[in-house]
Amino acid sequence: MRDRAQVVIVGAGIVGASTAYHLAKNGSTDVIVLDQGPLFETGGSTSHAPGGVFQVNFSKTMTEFARYTTRLYSELESDGRPAWYPVGSLEVAWTDERLADLKRKLGVARSWDVDAHLLGPDDARDLIPLLSNQILGALHVPSDGIARAVRAVEAMSAESASMGVEFHGNVEITGFDVRGGRVRGVRTGAGTIEAEKVLIATGIWAPSTAGLAGITVPLIPMQHQYAVTSPLEQLKGETVEVRHPVLRHQDRSMYFRQERDAYGIGTYRHEPLPFRAADLPSGLQNGRAPAERAFIDEVFKEPMEHARELLPALKSVGLEKKLNGIFSFTPDGMPIMGESPQVRDLWIAAAVWITHAGGVGKTMAEWMTTGQTEWDTRECDIARFEPHALEKPYVFERSMQQYREVYDIVHPLQPAAGPRNIRLTPFYTHQVQMGAHFAESGGWERPRWYSVNEPAAPATPRRDGWEAVEWSPAAAAEHLGTRARAGLFDMSTFAKFEITGNGALGFLQWITANNVDRPAGSVTYTAMLTRSGGIRCDLTVVRPGVRSDENRFLVMTGGSTGAYDLSWMKAHARGRSGVQINDITEDLCCIGLWGPQSREVLSAITSDDVSNSAFPYLSVRELTVDEISVMAVRISYVGELGWELYCPSEHGSRFWDIVWEAAREVGAVIAGTTAQDTLRLEKGYLLWGADIHTGYNPIQAGLGFAVDMDKGDFLGREALVRIMSTGVQRRLRCMTLDDPSRVVIGKEPIWLNGKVCGYVTSAGYGHSVGRGIALGYLPTIGSGPGSTLEIEYFGEKLPATVRATPLFDPTGSRLRG
């Protein structure tokens, strides 16, 4: 074994092997792969995974991972045996609720360009004759199938080795050489291997492995049972490993696959069975692989009854093979990928299922060598976790809930059950008193609406489907009250960073696309871009007034992405002198005071001049409200005259009382995030993570106004030059539903000229314009204002029309007046 390599990968399971394979394919062959177990049945989750691959996921990124994975596996074989059986999949509906959800899932499949079909019961039974006649229908994805993970590992490793990659099994990892904030090597029982980069791909052992470098990987190993029946009479004489589609029975939290003349049965229908990562063995114990435990018959009794209900042929057979395997669950159900924010050049790829391992390996190889990835990784990046989300009680409770809900019908707005009340703004008590309905985001409790506003709710289109979940007529009252008079919004959850030092301006000029070299008292909306021009973050940069140091800037980003954005800024500040970045999120609270009478409210609580001439749009001033020092930023996310009013959090409760008392005099409303979202849709304002992310660039998104190509070089500029010279094939469009009583919620496919041409990035009901609104990227040619199309909602195609934006106050006079 060599003592030096460019890359050392710890873990030779499906993720480590896939990453090594893709690194080698990309020309990086100076790679050593290590594993504590024997090659290539190392004893981890890869060795026991049943192998069912279902591509369609409500996350586009996860679907992209899976689509690529199926293509990769189909090309692999080991000793003449295939790693992939393209038998397709069926997800059956046992209830009306599930059948409706399969219609939603069919729509998402179309949005993500996965061929899928909703079948009736008879057509489903043609594919799996063993199915009960009680099923109501099934979703069929012909390109799904069964993977043989160990064969895939063997095939990828063999090809990688032919290109120079080394694989070593039975190697104990004892630690990492970390110096100067970066990893320098891997310590093993046989000595230290120097490395420029290290990837931890040890699956359920990742928390323990990463812990050797002082890194927290928030996942919980979970026990999960799978059994294979004795031979079925109906499959007698079957010699092919699998013919039937892989099968899901999500109403009973189960899945199935044919195993020649028998059937395999997996179940999540039991309380989670967590296992401490620190207690996982490294080798065989009592003849069991280290990622296996003793089978628990009691847990399998109820699922077996449900299995026999769905597949009546199973009533006459018992179980011949039983497995209790361990695999990973995370607090949000997503993989953990990327470079550690704490240790440079130490990379993580954990909590990855066989379904996604090919795409994840490709992505990790791209990321580690170029810093760029083909697919947006915001949902998977290890940097996404706020500090509280790395604490053991939080990780445990959220991961347990992910296991319980793995096959549940979960509404995208469904609030987390717990832990809750982790981060509270100073206004929380006031919000409770006014009947706030809370949801959690980034650990913050955020009001969606307030029941106190329900009596003032206007007549609105009736909602009785998916769009009625986590919605209240109070939100309509808050929307219209803000437009008519004024609204108070709690914006304290913004992530807030103080950038200081004599290098602060140069740093911000490099990392943002707009020109922030403006006079003191200026406010700039801009974006941070990737090298390929993708939108990594949108943000507001504030250069405070004359009382402040000219080398001091404040940056405000989204409340749920603070840790993610901070990691990006710190990574790009490395090596720069004179740049300090401080997270001051919890030091300041903020009230969004917006609406045509907001100036009247502000004038009532301060003697400072807040007229348009003294305090124009996109400026910042320091005001005094009683004895409270307030930083007022003239900007609005709802498209109305108004301000973001920041003050020290310790004054927050009293500040709220002062503002609310004055606001009530003009009939203002207290408003939540649901109204905020529909107000911004009417103005065409975009939401990062939905309408914009690294998969889109500012030109496509209509954010050219937030880019200054003449200011000098900045991160992503070179890519934008290319994009602007060649033009873009797709642009973000605003659509309204022709039927004023209808509304969609997001991710629905958009049909143009009989073909799916895009999908809804975000949607809601515009109460001021009287129409359901949807945003989505459409072909540049043929989708201009006035174009007609359809949006598919639970199988129903709703006529819609492309509109010029903004829909409300197109001249912006209300905002700037």
mmCIF file of C-alpha atoms in Angstrom, residues 518-742:
data_model
loop_
_atom_site.group_PDB
_atom_site.id
_atom_site.type_symbol
_atom_site.label_atom_id
_atom_site.label_comp_id
_atom_site.label_asym_id
_atom_site.label_seq_id
_atom_site.Cartn_x
_atom_site.Cartn_y
_atom_site.Cartn_z
ATOM 1 C CA ARG A 518 -21.860 52.520 -3.565
ATOM 2 C CA PRO A 519 -21.934 55.430 -1.123
ATOM 3 C CA ALA A 520 -22.575 54.903 2.568
ATOM 4 C CA GLY A 521 -26.298 54.594 3.119
ATOM 5 C CA SER A 522 -26.860 52.442 0.024
ATOM 6 C CA VAL A 523 -28.637 49.121 -0.347
ATOM 7 C CA THR A 524 -27.879 46.658 -3.163
ATOM 8 C CA TYR A 525 -29.809 43.576 -4.217
ATOM 9 C CA THR A 526 -27.558 41.026 -5.867
ATOM 10 C CA ALA A 527 -26.598 37.367 -6.114
ATOM 11 C CA MET A 528 -23.610 35.181 -5.406
ATOM 12 C CA LEU A 529 -22.859 32.966 -8.382
ATOM 13 C CA THR A 530 -21.016 29.744 -8.996
ATOM 14 C CA ARG A 531 -18.180 29.673 -11.498
ATOM 15 C CA SER A 532 -20.661 28.418 -14.118
ATOM 16 C CA GLY A 533 -23.016 31.323 -13.421
ATOM 17 C CA GLY A 534 -25.567 29.457 -11.282
ATOM 18 C CA ILE A 535 -27.296 31.416 -8.544
ATOM 19 C CA ARG A 536 -25.737 30.213 -5.295
ATOM 20 C CA CYS A 537 -27.568 32.761 -3.153
ATOM 21 C CA ASP A 538 -29.534 35.969 -3.545
ATOM 22 C CA LEU A 539 -28.893 38.622 -0.953
ATOM 23 C CA THR A 540 -29.151 42.216 0.128
ATOM 24 C CA VAL A 541 -25.925 44.105 0.823
ATOM 25 C CA VAL A 542 -26.258 47.135 3.087
ATOM 26 C CA ARG A 543 -23.548 49.761 3.414
ATOM 27 C CA PRO A 544 -24.584 51.568 6.602
ATOM 28 C CA GLY A 545 -24.723 55.336 6.993
ATOM 29 C CA VAL A 546 -22.062 57.906 7.798
ATOM 30 C CA ARG A 547 -21.853 56.978 11.475
ATOM 31 C CA SER A 548 -20.425 53.612 10.508
ATOM 32 C CA ASP A 549 -17.045 52.551 9.262
ATOM 33 C CA GLU A 550 -16.908 52.644 5.453
ATOM 34 C CA ASN A 551 -15.326 49.172 5.572
ATOM 35 C CA ARG A 552 -18.398 47.671 7.225
ATOM 36 C CA PHE A 553 -21.173 45.941 5.283
ATOM 37 C CA LEU A 554 -24.214 43.942 6.325
ATOM 38 C CA VAL A 555 -25.381 41.001 4.262
ATOM 39 C CA MET A 556 -28.899 39.567 4.597
ATOM 40 C CA THR A 557 -29.847 36.168 3.156
ATOM 41 C CA GLY A 558 -32.656 33.658 3.654
ATOM 42 C CA GLY A 559 -33.556 32.507 7.134
ATOM 43 C CA SER A 560 -33.294 28.794 6.357
ATOM 44 C CA THR A 561 -29.957 28.989 4.533
ATOM 45 C CA GLY A 562 -27.772 30.913 6.972
ATOM 46 C CA ALA A 563 -25.239 28.148 7.664
ATOM 47 C CA TYR A 564 -25.153 27.241 3.963
ATOM 48 C CA ASP A 565 -24.486 30.824 2.881
ATOM 49 C CA LEU A 566 -21.956 31.456 5.649
ATOM 50 C CA SER A 567 -19.997 28.385 4.584
ATOM 51 C CA TRP A 568 -19.825 29.662 0.999
ATOM 52 C CA MET A 569 -18.639 33.122 2.036
ATOM 53 C CA LYS A 570 -16.028 31.795 4.438
ATOM 54 C CA ALA A 571 -14.701 29.372 1.837
ATOM 55 C CA HIS A 572 -14.193 32.240 -0.615
ATOM 56 C CA ALA A 573 -12.711 34.526 2.022
ATOM 57 C CA ARG A 574 -9.876 32.079 2.715
ATOM 58 C CA GLY A 575 -6.521 33.528 1.830
ATOM 59 C CA ARG A 576 -7.881 37.074 1.677
ATOM 60 C CA SER A 577 -6.420 39.545 4.148
ATOM 61 C CA GLY A 578 -8.522 42.157 5.851
ATOM 62 C CA VAL A 579 -11.849 40.299 5.698
ATOM 63 C CA GLN A 580 -13.794 39.356 8.812
ATOM 64 C CA ILE A 581 -17.190 37.656 8.616
ATOM 65 C CA ASN A 582 -19.381 37.589 11.712
ATOM 66 C CA ASP A 583 -22.770 35.933 12.034
ATOM 67 C CA ILE A 584 -25.009 38.472 13.802
ATOM 68 C CA THR A 585 -28.309 36.782 12.967
ATOM 69 C CA GLU A 586 -29.494 36.522 16.559
ATOM 70 C CA ASP A 587 -28.197 39.960 17.542
ATOM 71 C CA LEU A 588 -30.799 41.807 15.481
ATOM 72 C CA CYS A 589 -34.530 41.378 15.105
ATOM 73 C CA CYS A 590 -36.485 42.833 12.209
ATOM 74 C CA ILE A 591 -40.002 44.030 11.421
ATOM 75 C CA GLY A 592 -41.050 44.294 7.797
ATOM 76 C CA LEU A 593 -43.351 47.324 7.704
ATOM 77 C CA TRP A 594 -44.877 47.387 4.229
ATOM 78 C CA GLY A 595 -47.922 48.939 2.600
ATOM 79 C CA PRO A 596 -49.182 52.272 1.271
ATOM 80 C CA GLN A 597 -49.609 53.659 4.798
ATOM 81 C CA SER A 598 -46.288 52.413 6.146
ATOM 82 C CA ARG A 599 -44.735 55.902 5.993
ATOM 83 C CA GLU A 600 -47.562 57.196 8.159
ATOM 84 C CA VAL A 601 -46.825 54.464 10.699
ATOM 85 C CA LEU A 602 -43.079 55.112 10.677
ATOM 86 C CA SER A 603 -43.556 58.877 10.981
ATOM 87 C CA ALA A 604 -45.666 58.294 14.084
ATOM 88 C CA ILE A 605 -42.860 56.538 15.971
ATOM 89 C CA THR A 606 -39.809 58.633 14.996
ATOM 90 C CA SER A 607 -39.013 62.291 14.619
ATOM 91 C CA ASP A 608 -36.537 61.543 11.844
ATOM 92 C CA ASP A 609 -37.468 62.566 8.305
ATOM 93 C CA VAL A 610 -38.724 59.525 6.400
ATOM 94 C CA SER A 611 -40.061 61.375 3.372
ATOM 95 C CA ASN A 612 -39.247 60.069 -0.068
ATOM 96 C CA SER A 613 -36.716 62.836 -0.690
ATOM 97 C CA ALA A 614 -34.924 62.236 2.625
ATOM 98 C CA PHE A 615 -35.232 58.468 2.580
ATOM 99 C CA PRO A 616 -35.422 57.126 -0.998
ATOM 100 C CA TYR A 617 -35.835 53.555 -2.158
ATOM 101 C CA LEU A 618 -32.761 51.292 -1.700
ATOM 102 C CA SER A 619 -31.224 53.384 1.051
ATOM 103 C CA VAL A 620 -30.531 52.821 4.729
ATOM 104 C CA ARG A 621 -30.791 55.259 7.638
ATOM 105 C CA GLU A 622 -30.389 55.082 11.371
ATOM 106 C CA LEU A 623 -33.534 56.178 13.185
ATOM 107 C CA THR A 624 -34.375 56.682 16.825
ATOM 108 C CA VAL A 625 -37.628 55.193 18.108
ATOM 109 C CA ASP A 626 -37.999 56.280 21.715
ATOM 110 C CA GLU A 627 -34.578 55.310 23.056
ATOM 111 C CA ILE A 628 -34.145 52.416 20.619
ATOM 112 C CA SER A 629 -31.616 52.728 17.799
ATOM 113 C CA VAL A 630 -33.175 51.333 14.616
ATOM 114 C CA MET A 631 -31.534 50.593 11.289
ATOM 115 C CA ALA A 632 -34.212 51.191 8.649
ATOM 116 C CA VAL A 633 -33.655 49.662 5.211
ATOM 117 C CA ARG A 634 -35.926 50.944 2.435
ATOM 118 C CA ILE A 635 -36.606 47.725 0.568
ATOM 119 C CA SER A 636 -39.615 45.450 0.192
ATOM 120 C CA TYR A 637 -40.193 41.797 -0.632
ATOM 121 C CA VAL A 638 -43.927 42.395 -1.182
ATOM 122 C CA GLY A 639 -43.711 45.240 -3.694
ATOM 123 C CA GLU A 640 -45.096 47.986 -1.484
ATOM 124 C CA LEU A 641 -43.706 51.145 0.070
ATOM 125 C CA GLY A 642 -41.959 50.166 3.275
ATOM 126 C CA TRP A 643 -38.975 49.307 5.335
ATOM 127 C CA GLU A 644 -37.151 46.522 7.075
ATOM 128 C CA LEU A 645 -36.669 47.846 10.604
ATOM 129 C CA TYR A 646 -33.769 46.289 12.519
ATOM 130 C CA CYS A 647 -33.010 46.781 16.186
ATOM 131 C CA PRO A 648 -31.042 44.903 18.863
ATOM 132 C CA SER A 649 -32.917 41.753 19.827
ATOM 133 C CA GLU A 650 -32.988 42.728 23.506
ATOM 134 C CA HIS A 651 -35.263 45.655 22.557
ATOM 135 C CA GLY A 652 -37.392 43.568 20.237
ATOM 136 C CA SER A 653 -40.461 42.975 22.366
ATOM 137 C CA ARG A 654 -40.844 46.637 23.256
ATOM 138 C CA PHE A 655 -40.108 47.716 19.706
ATOM 139 C CA TRP A 656 -42.932 45.485 18.472
ATOM 140 C CA ASP A 657 -45.347 47.097 20.907
ATOM 141 C CA ILE A 658 -44.381 50.575 19.688
ATOM 142 C CA VAL A 659 -44.710 49.737 16.003
ATOM 143 C CA TRP A 660 -47.917 47.737 16.424
ATOM 144 C CA GLU A 661 -49.620 50.458 18.414
ATOM 145 C CA ALA A 662 -48.950 52.968 15.631
ATOM 146 C CA ALA A 663 -49.840 50.459 12.926
ATOM 147 C CA ARG A 664 -53.218 49.711 14.446
ATOM 148 C CA GLU A 665 -54.146 53.382 14.076
ATOM 149 C CA VAL A 666 -54.127 53.009 10.287
ATOM 150 C CA GLY A 667 -55.815 49.595 10.305
ATOM 151 C CA ALA A 668 -52.643 47.624 9.565
ATOM 152 C CA VAL A 669 -52.578 43.850 9.838
ATOM 153 C CA ILE A 670 -50.074 41.487 11.335
ATOM 154 C CA ALA A 671 -49.170 39.105 8.523
ATOM 155 C CA GLY A 672 -47.423 35.774 8.051
ATOM 156 C CA THR A 673 -45.349 33.980 5.478
ATOM 157 C CA THR A 674 -48.306 32.718 3.417
ATOM 158 C CA ALA A 675 -49.389 36.279 2.618
ATOM 159 C CA GLN A 676 -45.783 37.299 2.085
ATOM 160 C CA ASP A 677 -45.422 34.553 -0.509
ATOM 161 C CA THR A 678 -48.523 35.492 -2.502
ATOM 162 C CA LEU A 679 -47.654 39.195 -2.349
ATOM 163 C CA ARG A 680 -44.198 38.550 -3.814
ATOM 164 C CA LEU A 681 -45.667 36.324 -6.548
ATOM 165 C CA GLU A 682 -47.834 39.207 -7.749
ATOM 166 C CA LYS A 683 -44.669 41.277 -8.095
ATOM 167 C CA GLY A 684 -42.648 38.509 -9.739
ATOM 168 C CA TYR A 685 -40.151 38.421 -6.869
ATOM 169 C CA LEU A 686 -38.261 35.142 -6.720
ATOM 170 C CA LEU A 687 -37.703 32.603 -3.972
ATOM 171 C CA TRP A 688 -34.253 31.063 -3.673
ATOM 172 C CA GLY A 689 -34.384 27.268 -3.583
ATOM 173 C CA ALA A 690 -37.506 27.222 -5.741
ATOM 174 C CA ASP A 691 -37.408 29.822 -8.528
ATOM 175 C CA ILE A 692 -33.653 30.310 -8.402
ATOM 176 C CA HIS A 693 -30.704 28.141 -7.375
ATOM 177 C CA THR A 694 -27.452 26.935 -8.935
ATOM 178 C CA GLY A 695 -29.368 25.226 -11.726
ATOM 179 C CA TYR A 696 -30.386 28.632 -13.087
ATOM 180 C CA ASN A 697 -28.464 31.754 -14.030
ATOM 181 C CA PRO A 698 -29.495 35.418 -13.628
ATOM 182 C CA ILE A 699 -30.193 35.871 -17.329
ATOM 183 C CA GLN A 700 -32.681 32.997 -17.388
ATOM 184 C CA ALA A 701 -34.262 34.196 -14.161
ATOM 185 C CA GLY A 702 -34.727 37.793 -15.276
ATOM 186 C CA LEU A 703 -32.259 39.073 -12.685
ATOM 187 C CA GLY A 704 -29.995 40.894 -15.130
ATOM 188 C CA PHE A 705 -30.734 44.088 -13.191
ATOM 189 C CA ALA A 706 -28.867 42.563 -10.217
ATOM 190 C CA VAL A 707 -25.709 42.027 -12.280
ATOM 191 C CA ASP A 708 -23.149 44.689 -13.210
ATOM 192 C CA MET A 709 -20.941 43.377 -16.001
ATOM 193 C CA ASP A 710 -18.959 46.636 -16.063
ATOM 194 C CA LYS A 711 -17.767 46.682 -12.457
ATOM 195 C CA GLY A 712 -14.786 44.415 -13.068
ATOM 196 C CA ASP A 713 -14.246 40.724 -12.561
ATOM 197 C CA PHE A 714 -16.415 38.686 -10.200
ATOM 198 C CA LEU A 715 -17.118 35.041 -9.541
ATOM 199 C CA GLY A 716 -19.229 33.714 -12.403
ATOM 200 C CA ARG A 717 -18.648 36.658 -14.751
ATOM 201 C CA GLU A 718 -16.793 34.634 -17.369
ATOM 202 C CA ALA A 719 -19.695 32.192 -17.541
ATOM 203 C CA LEU A 720 -22.209 35.028 -17.872
ATOM 204 C CA VAL A 721 -20.245 36.458 -20.792
ATOM 205 C CA ARG A 722 -20.614 33.135 -22.596
ATOM 206 C CA ILE A 723 -24.287 32.836 -21.656
ATOM 207 C CA MET A 724 -25.071 36.351 -22.852
ATOM 208 C CA SER A 725 -23.243 35.820 -26.128
ATOM 209 C CA THR A 726 -25.051 32.565 -26.943
ATOM 210 C CA GLY A 727 -28.410 33.425 -25.402
ATOM 211 C CA VAL A 728 -30.571 31.251 -23.189
ATOM 212 C CA GLN A 729 -32.923 28.503 -24.298
ATOM 213 C CA ARG A 730 -35.267 28.869 -21.335
ATOM 214 C CA ARG A 731 -36.545 31.824 -19.326
ATOM 215 C CA LEU A 732 -38.576 32.194 -16.171
ATOM 216 C CA ARG A 733 -42.158 33.049 -17.056
ATOM 217 C CA CYS A 734 -45.168 34.114 -15.048
ATOM 218 C CA MET A 735 -48.456 32.372 -15.731
ATOM 219 C CA THR A 736 -51.970 32.835 -14.452
ATOM 220 C CA LEU A 737 -54.671 30.167 -14.433
ATOM 221 C CA ASP A 738 -57.570 31.038 -16.674
ATOM 222 C CA ASP A 739 -60.134 29.793 -14.152
ATOM 223 C CA PRO A 740 -60.040 32.350 -11.297
ATOM 224 C CA SER A 741 -61.137 29.700 -8.811
ATOM 225 C CA ARG A 742 -58.106 27.438 -9.285
#
